[in-house]
Each structure stands twice: as C-alpha cells, then as structure tokens.
C-alpha cells in the first residue's frame, strides 16, 4: 500500500491539472480500495492495444496515460524516421471523451513535430486502418474501447502497413514509453501540423469497400436487410456502402442509429451478445427480413442473424459467419483460378474447420495468435502469397488486404452478398452453412467467458492458468488428451510419445488441449478485459443435410457434458 500511496501522491504535483488532483486527493482521503485499483499497475498494451476504465490514475485511461504513450510513440517515430516528416492519422469512436482525447493525442504528436491528420468527426476503425496507407502515414491511432462497457475507452496503434503494431515495434515502443515520466509529455501543440480530414478519405474508403465486398450477387432487390449500428460509428458508412452495392431493402434501427457512448438501448454494445441484436431481430420478424447485421461501436466486428430451417431468425456465432465468408471468397477465387500460393487465415482459438476448408480448396490456412494484428503481419511477411480473407471466432473478419484489421464494413456487404445469392438460387445462408458441414465436417464451438475484476480478479485468473498447467487435463468426455500446446513456452507436447516440438508463433498466455477424437479446449486470459476465456471445439461427420438436427443435438449434449466435467461455466 505504501508504494501505491507514493504513486498516487505523484499525481498531486503542479504538472497535473486541478481536476485530476482533486479527484486523487479525494481517493487518498476516503477510498482506499478504489485508490489501489487505480494505482496498483500501469495500463499495458494487450492484443488490442491499451484499454481501460476512464478516470485519474496510472491504471486508467486519461490525458496523462494516453499522453505518455503518445510521447513515447512520438520519440520512437522520430528516431526511426529521423530524416522524414513523420505523419500520423487519428480517428475516434462514439465513446465519452473520445473526441477530446483524440485532440489531446493530436496535440502531443504535433508538439513533437509530427504531422497529424485528424478525422473531423467519429469514424470506424477499418477506415482508420485504410487511411494509414491511403495517406502514406507512418502510424495511425484510433480512440476506442471496441465493445466494452460505457466507462471504458482505449487506444490502438497502427503501423505503416495499416496493421496494429507487432514485434519488434511494439516492444521498442513500450520500452520508450516506460522510460518516460509523465512530466516528459509535451502538451504544447503546434496547430499548424494538425489537419482535419473527412470526405476525401471517406469516399476512397467507401469505393474500396464496395470494390472488395461486392461480387454482383443475384437477387439484391428481393433481399431484405435489417441493420443496427448499436449507437456506434458504422452508421457513418455501412448504409452508404450497401446502397452503392445495389441493396435497396435496408431497414436501419433508428433507435440505435444515433452515436451515443451510453449505449442506452443495450446491456452491452457487443454483437457477440444475443441481447444486443434483440431490437433488430424483433424488427426483422415484423417485416419478414432475410438477414440482421449489427456492428460494435468502432465497427470492427459484426453479428449476423439469418433465418434457420424453421424460418426463425438465428444468430450465427463468429466461427459460422467466418466459415461462410471464407468459403464464398474461395468460390469466387476458384472461378479465376487458384494457384495454390493463396492463403486464408485464422487464430489458435477459432474453429479448426478453417483448415478443412483450406485443404478442400488447395490453399494454405495460416494460424495466428488472437488478434488481427497477427493476420496483418502474415500479409506483410508473405508478400508472394495472395491473402484471400480470414477471421476469428470473436465476430471479426477481413476481406482481402486493403484494410489490415477486422472490418465490419466490408464484411457486412460480403454477408449480404452471400445471403442474397443463396436466396436467388433457391437456398439460404443457413442451408448453405449446413451443406458446408456435409462437405467439410460438422464443427461446433462454444465460448465460456468468466469476468474477474480488479487486483484480486487478476490474481484469480493467473492462478487458474497455473492450475491448468500444473494439473493438466488427461481426458475430455472420455477421449484421451493427445496433445498439449503451451503458447507461454511455445511448445507442443505429444502426450502419447512424450515428444516436444516448438511452436512457430510468438509466445502468449494460452493453453490448448487436443484429444483423440479432435475435441479442442483452449484457456486464455483476455489481453484487454478482466476476463478468462475457455474455447471448446468438437466435430463429427454429417452425412447429409437431413441429419443436421439430430447430429446438432448430439453435439450440444457433448458440449454440456464437457462443461459439467470440467466445472466451467
């Protein structure tokens, strides 16, 4: 507690503004537990950058923690590109303080002699990624906390290729940041270096999105879509993209169309949560729509609901949407001719069905750590291999490489193309998914996410991972564990032979068990939220579409047995 109190008192010096000092002094005087949580650590970069609750303190998002990160990034950029005019582009979402924090970040960059392109209003994350390359910038920043609750905000850093920072840049930038004190931040802006941008970049991004996501599907006039932006940024672009691609029957949920950091109509603005799409699904049932699309606040992930075999709207999970989008892109590529050099991409906790698809089409499936920055890195590391598309289980997908992050804008258009084309051919998105299971195997996934807040929660998550490593699971639902992948040590152990082989992926705190029958379980603490996540994947053969319901029920029962056996959930 002594160290925490010392850190807190450092925020009472004249460098900090009066509002901050008053807030900290009040915590010192009366709220020991809150003070601990705000100062027991510094916010760190996770898989999605820096993200946290807003407020004063080292473990909070505020002008000083973001300012220090920006100062460190400025120093690094000026060292690496010392003979160039360094340029950065900044975007921000609908969250509280995003606009003012974006302005603060711009001021710090400009105070360090860096040219800043600042979006005049809120914009989507994929547009920011696109803008980095479009404007020939050295880096990009987006102020967002993605789908987190209203009290959160965050800061994602992008590099010259439009992808988020990866090694070695991330480590070098973090070292530079950690070498600084808050007093090193330069807040004295050079306004002549800050340029507001909007329509020109918007137009280029919209054109690129339509070009990459539009495949001239049949039946667009007869395909009804309900779209919700969930109070986020996608309202600025998705309706226009759909319109230009030829979709006329698009109903926007007006109650959720206005950007609002309070997200007043949902418990969580996360399309992974069924409740978030409930208003849109209700409207879809009322008007007989074919598809529902909902995006998170910064529009990098999307939720998709389509009509199931009974004609009711059903939300697809991220793996199902990813499989259908990838297969459609592969089909389109096949028409032009597949050379075998192409690749698709996914992550270590996503469905293994992606590998089955790749083998079926004669392309490679590259597997990365969680986070699209790793998929973007693959594109950069393998320039001779054309990237077709890829995604992850957490409702994210990337169409081609013109955006180097998950992109709900182009993916929304792609989902509509798949649905419209299927309907015009006398099928449906859902029926085509079942046919895919018949052709490539029936894979079913389940995610269990446990929230553990604060210092005690962080310790609990740490201990859970230690327990799984020290007391390894030997079997799952009667099937013997044959492989244990420990990404902390970057090793894969064959339990039967005892052979240990290296994993050629950067180290990460993830543990994966694989059994004889192909069941897969992964345990992973979140990099940006106080959560530990457990991912399950099971699979079997589906001989024909008529057996779908029966086999689906059998897989559901298997998952329930596994959860009960492992006491998770």
PDB file of N, CA and C in Angstrom, residues 317-320 322-323 349-354 393 437 442-447 520 535-539 555-556 559:
ATOM      1  N   UNK A 317     -22.759 -17.793 -34.759  1.00  0.00           N
ATOM      2  CA  UNK A 317     -21.571 -17.422 -33.985  1.00  0.00           C
ATOM      3  C   UNK A 317     -20.467 -16.978 -34.943  1.00  0.00           C
ATOM      4  N   UNK A 318     -19.392 -16.444 -34.384  1.00  0.00           N
ATOM      5  CA  UNK A 318     -18.326 -15.901 -35.219  1.00  0.00           C
ATOM      6  C   UNK A 318     -17.668 -16.930 -36.111  1.00  0.00           C
ATOM      7  N   UNK A 319     -17.566 -18.161 -35.619  1.00  0.00           N
ATOM      8  CA  UNK A 319     -16.975 -19.223 -36.425  1.00  0.00           C
ATOM      9  C   UNK A 319     -17.834 -19.551 -37.644  1.00  0.00           C
ATOM     10  N   UNK A 320     -19.148 -19.609 -37.439  1.00  0.00           N
ATOM     11  CA  UNK A 320     -20.056 -19.925 -38.552  1.00  0.00           C
ATOM     12  C   UNK A 320     -20.013 -18.842 -39.625  1.00  0.00           C
ATOM     13  N   UNK A 322     -17.590 -16.747 -40.175  1.00  0.00           N
ATOM     14  CA  UNK A 322     -16.258 -16.790 -40.793  1.00  0.00           C
ATOM     15  C   UNK A 322     -16.150 -17.889 -41.833  1.00  0.00           C
ATOM     16  N   UNK A 323     -16.685 -19.061 -41.520  1.00  0.00           N
ATOM     17  CA  UNK A 323     -16.643 -20.179 -42.461  1.00  0.00           C
ATOM     18  C   UNK A 323     -17.378 -19.826 -43.754  1.00  0.00           C
ATOM     19  N   UNK A 349      -7.607 -20.014 -31.375  1.00  0.00           N
ATOM     20  CA  UNK A 349      -8.802 -20.346 -30.594  1.00  0.00           C
ATOM     21  C   UNK A 349     -10.062 -20.378 -31.460  1.00  0.00           C
ATOM     22  N   UNK A 350      -9.897 -20.266 -32.757  1.00  0.00           N
ATOM     23  CA  UNK A 350     -11.042 -20.308 -33.682  1.00  0.00           C
ATOM     24  C   UNK A 350     -11.243 -21.723 -34.204  1.00  0.00           C
ATOM     25  N   UNK A 351     -12.301 -21.911 -34.987  1.00  0.00           N
ATOM     26  CA  UNK A 351     -12.665 -23.250 -35.440  1.00  0.00           C
ATOM     27  C   UNK A 351     -11.596 -23.899 -36.329  1.00  0.00           C
ATOM     28  N   UNK A 352     -11.259 -25.171 -36.054  1.00  0.00           N
ATOM     29  CA  UNK A 352     -10.331 -25.905 -36.926  1.00  0.00           C
ATOM     30  C   UNK A 352     -10.925 -26.171 -38.308  1.00  0.00           C
ATOM     31  N   UNK A 353     -12.199 -25.880 -38.485  1.00  0.00           N
ATOM     32  CA  UNK A 353     -12.845 -26.086 -39.781  1.00  0.00           C
ATOM     33  C   UNK A 353     -12.202 -25.230 -40.875  1.00  0.00           C
ATOM     34  N   UNK A 354     -11.557 -24.138 -40.477  1.00  0.00           N
ATOM     35  CA  UNK A 354     -10.871 -23.300 -41.470  1.00  0.00           C
ATOM     36  C   UNK A 354      -9.784 -24.094 -42.186  1.00  0.00           C
ATOM     37  N   UNK A 393     -12.970 -16.185 -34.129  1.00  0.00           N
ATOM     38  CA  UNK A 393     -14.254 -16.561 -33.540  1.00  0.00           C
ATOM     39  C   UNK A 393     -14.999 -15.383 -32.928  1.00  0.00           C
ATOM     40  N   UNK A 437     -21.112 -28.064 -43.830  1.00  0.00           N
ATOM     41  CA  UNK A 437     -20.815 -29.081 -42.818  1.00  0.00           C
ATOM     42  C   UNK A 437     -20.764 -30.475 -43.430  1.00  0.00           C
ATOM     43  N   UNK A 442     -18.710 -31.397 -39.616  1.00  0.00           N
ATOM     44  CA  UNK A 442     -19.579 -30.595 -38.765  1.00  0.00           C
ATOM     45  C   UNK A 442     -18.796 -30.192 -37.516  1.00  0.00           C
ATOM     46  N   UNK A 443     -18.363 -28.946 -37.476  1.00  0.00           N
ATOM     47  CA  UNK A 443     -17.618 -28.410 -36.346  1.00  0.00           C
ATOM     48  C   UNK A 443     -18.541 -27.516 -35.525  1.00  0.00           C
ATOM     49  N   UNK A 444     -18.504 -27.689 -34.216  1.00  0.00           N
ATOM     50  CA  UNK A 444     -19.341 -26.861 -33.342  1.00  0.00           C
ATOM     51  C   UNK A 444     -18.475 -26.317 -32.214  1.00  0.00           C
ATOM     52  N   UNK A 445     -18.637 -25.020 -31.933  1.00  0.00           N
ATOM     53  CA  UNK A 445     -17.817 -24.351 -30.932  1.00  0.00           C
ATOM     54  C   UNK A 445     -18.655 -23.742 -29.808  1.00  0.00           C
ATOM     55  N   UNK A 446     -17.993 -23.555 -28.679  1.00  0.00           N
ATOM     56  CA  UNK A 446     -18.639 -22.917 -27.517  1.00  0.00           C
ATOM     57  C   UNK A 446     -17.603 -22.078 -26.794  1.00  0.00           C
ATOM     58  N   UNK A 447     -17.986 -20.859 -26.429  1.00  0.00           N
ATOM     59  CA  UNK A 447     -17.109 -19.966 -25.664  1.00  0.00           C
ATOM     60  C   UNK A 447     -17.704 -19.727 -24.287  1.00  0.00           C
ATOM     61  N   UNK A 520     -11.179 -29.988 -28.871  1.00  0.00           N
ATOM     62  CA  UNK A 520     -10.143 -28.992 -28.566  1.00  0.00           C
ATOM     63  C   UNK A 520     -10.653 -28.053 -27.479  1.00  0.00           C
ATOM     64  N   UNK A 535     -12.382 -21.839 -24.701  1.00  0.00           N
ATOM     65  CA  UNK A 535     -12.905 -22.094 -26.037  1.00  0.00           C
ATOM     66  C   UNK A 535     -12.969 -23.614 -26.255  1.00  0.00           C
ATOM     67  N   UNK A 536     -14.122 -24.088 -26.695  1.00  0.00           N
ATOM     68  CA  UNK A 536     -14.293 -25.519 -26.953  1.00  0.00           C
ATOM     69  C   UNK A 536     -14.673 -25.727 -28.418  1.00  0.00           C
ATOM     70  N   UNK A 537     -14.088 -26.748 -29.019  1.00  0.00           N
ATOM     71  CA  UNK A 537     -14.438 -27.115 -30.392  1.00  0.00           C
ATOM     72  C   UNK A 537     -14.557 -28.630 -30.464  1.00  0.00           C
ATOM     73  N   UNK A 538     -15.696 -29.101 -30.986  1.00  0.00           N
ATOM     74  CA  UNK A 538     -15.909 -30.525 -31.200  1.00  0.00           C
ATOM     75  C   UNK A 538     -16.352 -30.728 -32.642  1.00  0.00           C
ATOM     76  N   UNK A 539     -16.205 -31.945 -33.157  1.00  0.00           N
ATOM     77  CA  UNK A 539     -16.599 -32.151 -34.548  1.00  0.00           C
ATOM     78  C   UNK A 539     -16.978 -33.598 -34.796  1.00  0.00           C
ATOM     79  N   UNK A 555     -24.164 -33.031 -30.605  1.00  0.00           N
ATOM     80  CA  UNK A 555     -23.001 -32.186 -30.307  1.00  0.00           C
ATOM     81  C   UNK A 555     -23.293 -31.243 -29.136  1.00  0.00           C
ATOM     82  N   UNK A 556     -24.509 -30.710 -29.081  1.00  0.00           N
ATOM     83  CA  UNK A 556     -24.906 -29.874 -27.946  1.00  0.00           C
ATOM     84  C   UNK A 556     -24.776 -30.649 -26.633  1.00  0.00           C
ATOM     85  N   UNK A 559     -21.123 -31.028 -25.607  1.00  0.00           N
ATOM     86  CA  UNK A 559     -20.569 -29.802 -25.023  1.00  0.00           C
ATOM     87  C   UNK A 559     -21.030 -29.647 -23.572  1.00  0.00           C
TER      88      UNK A 559
END
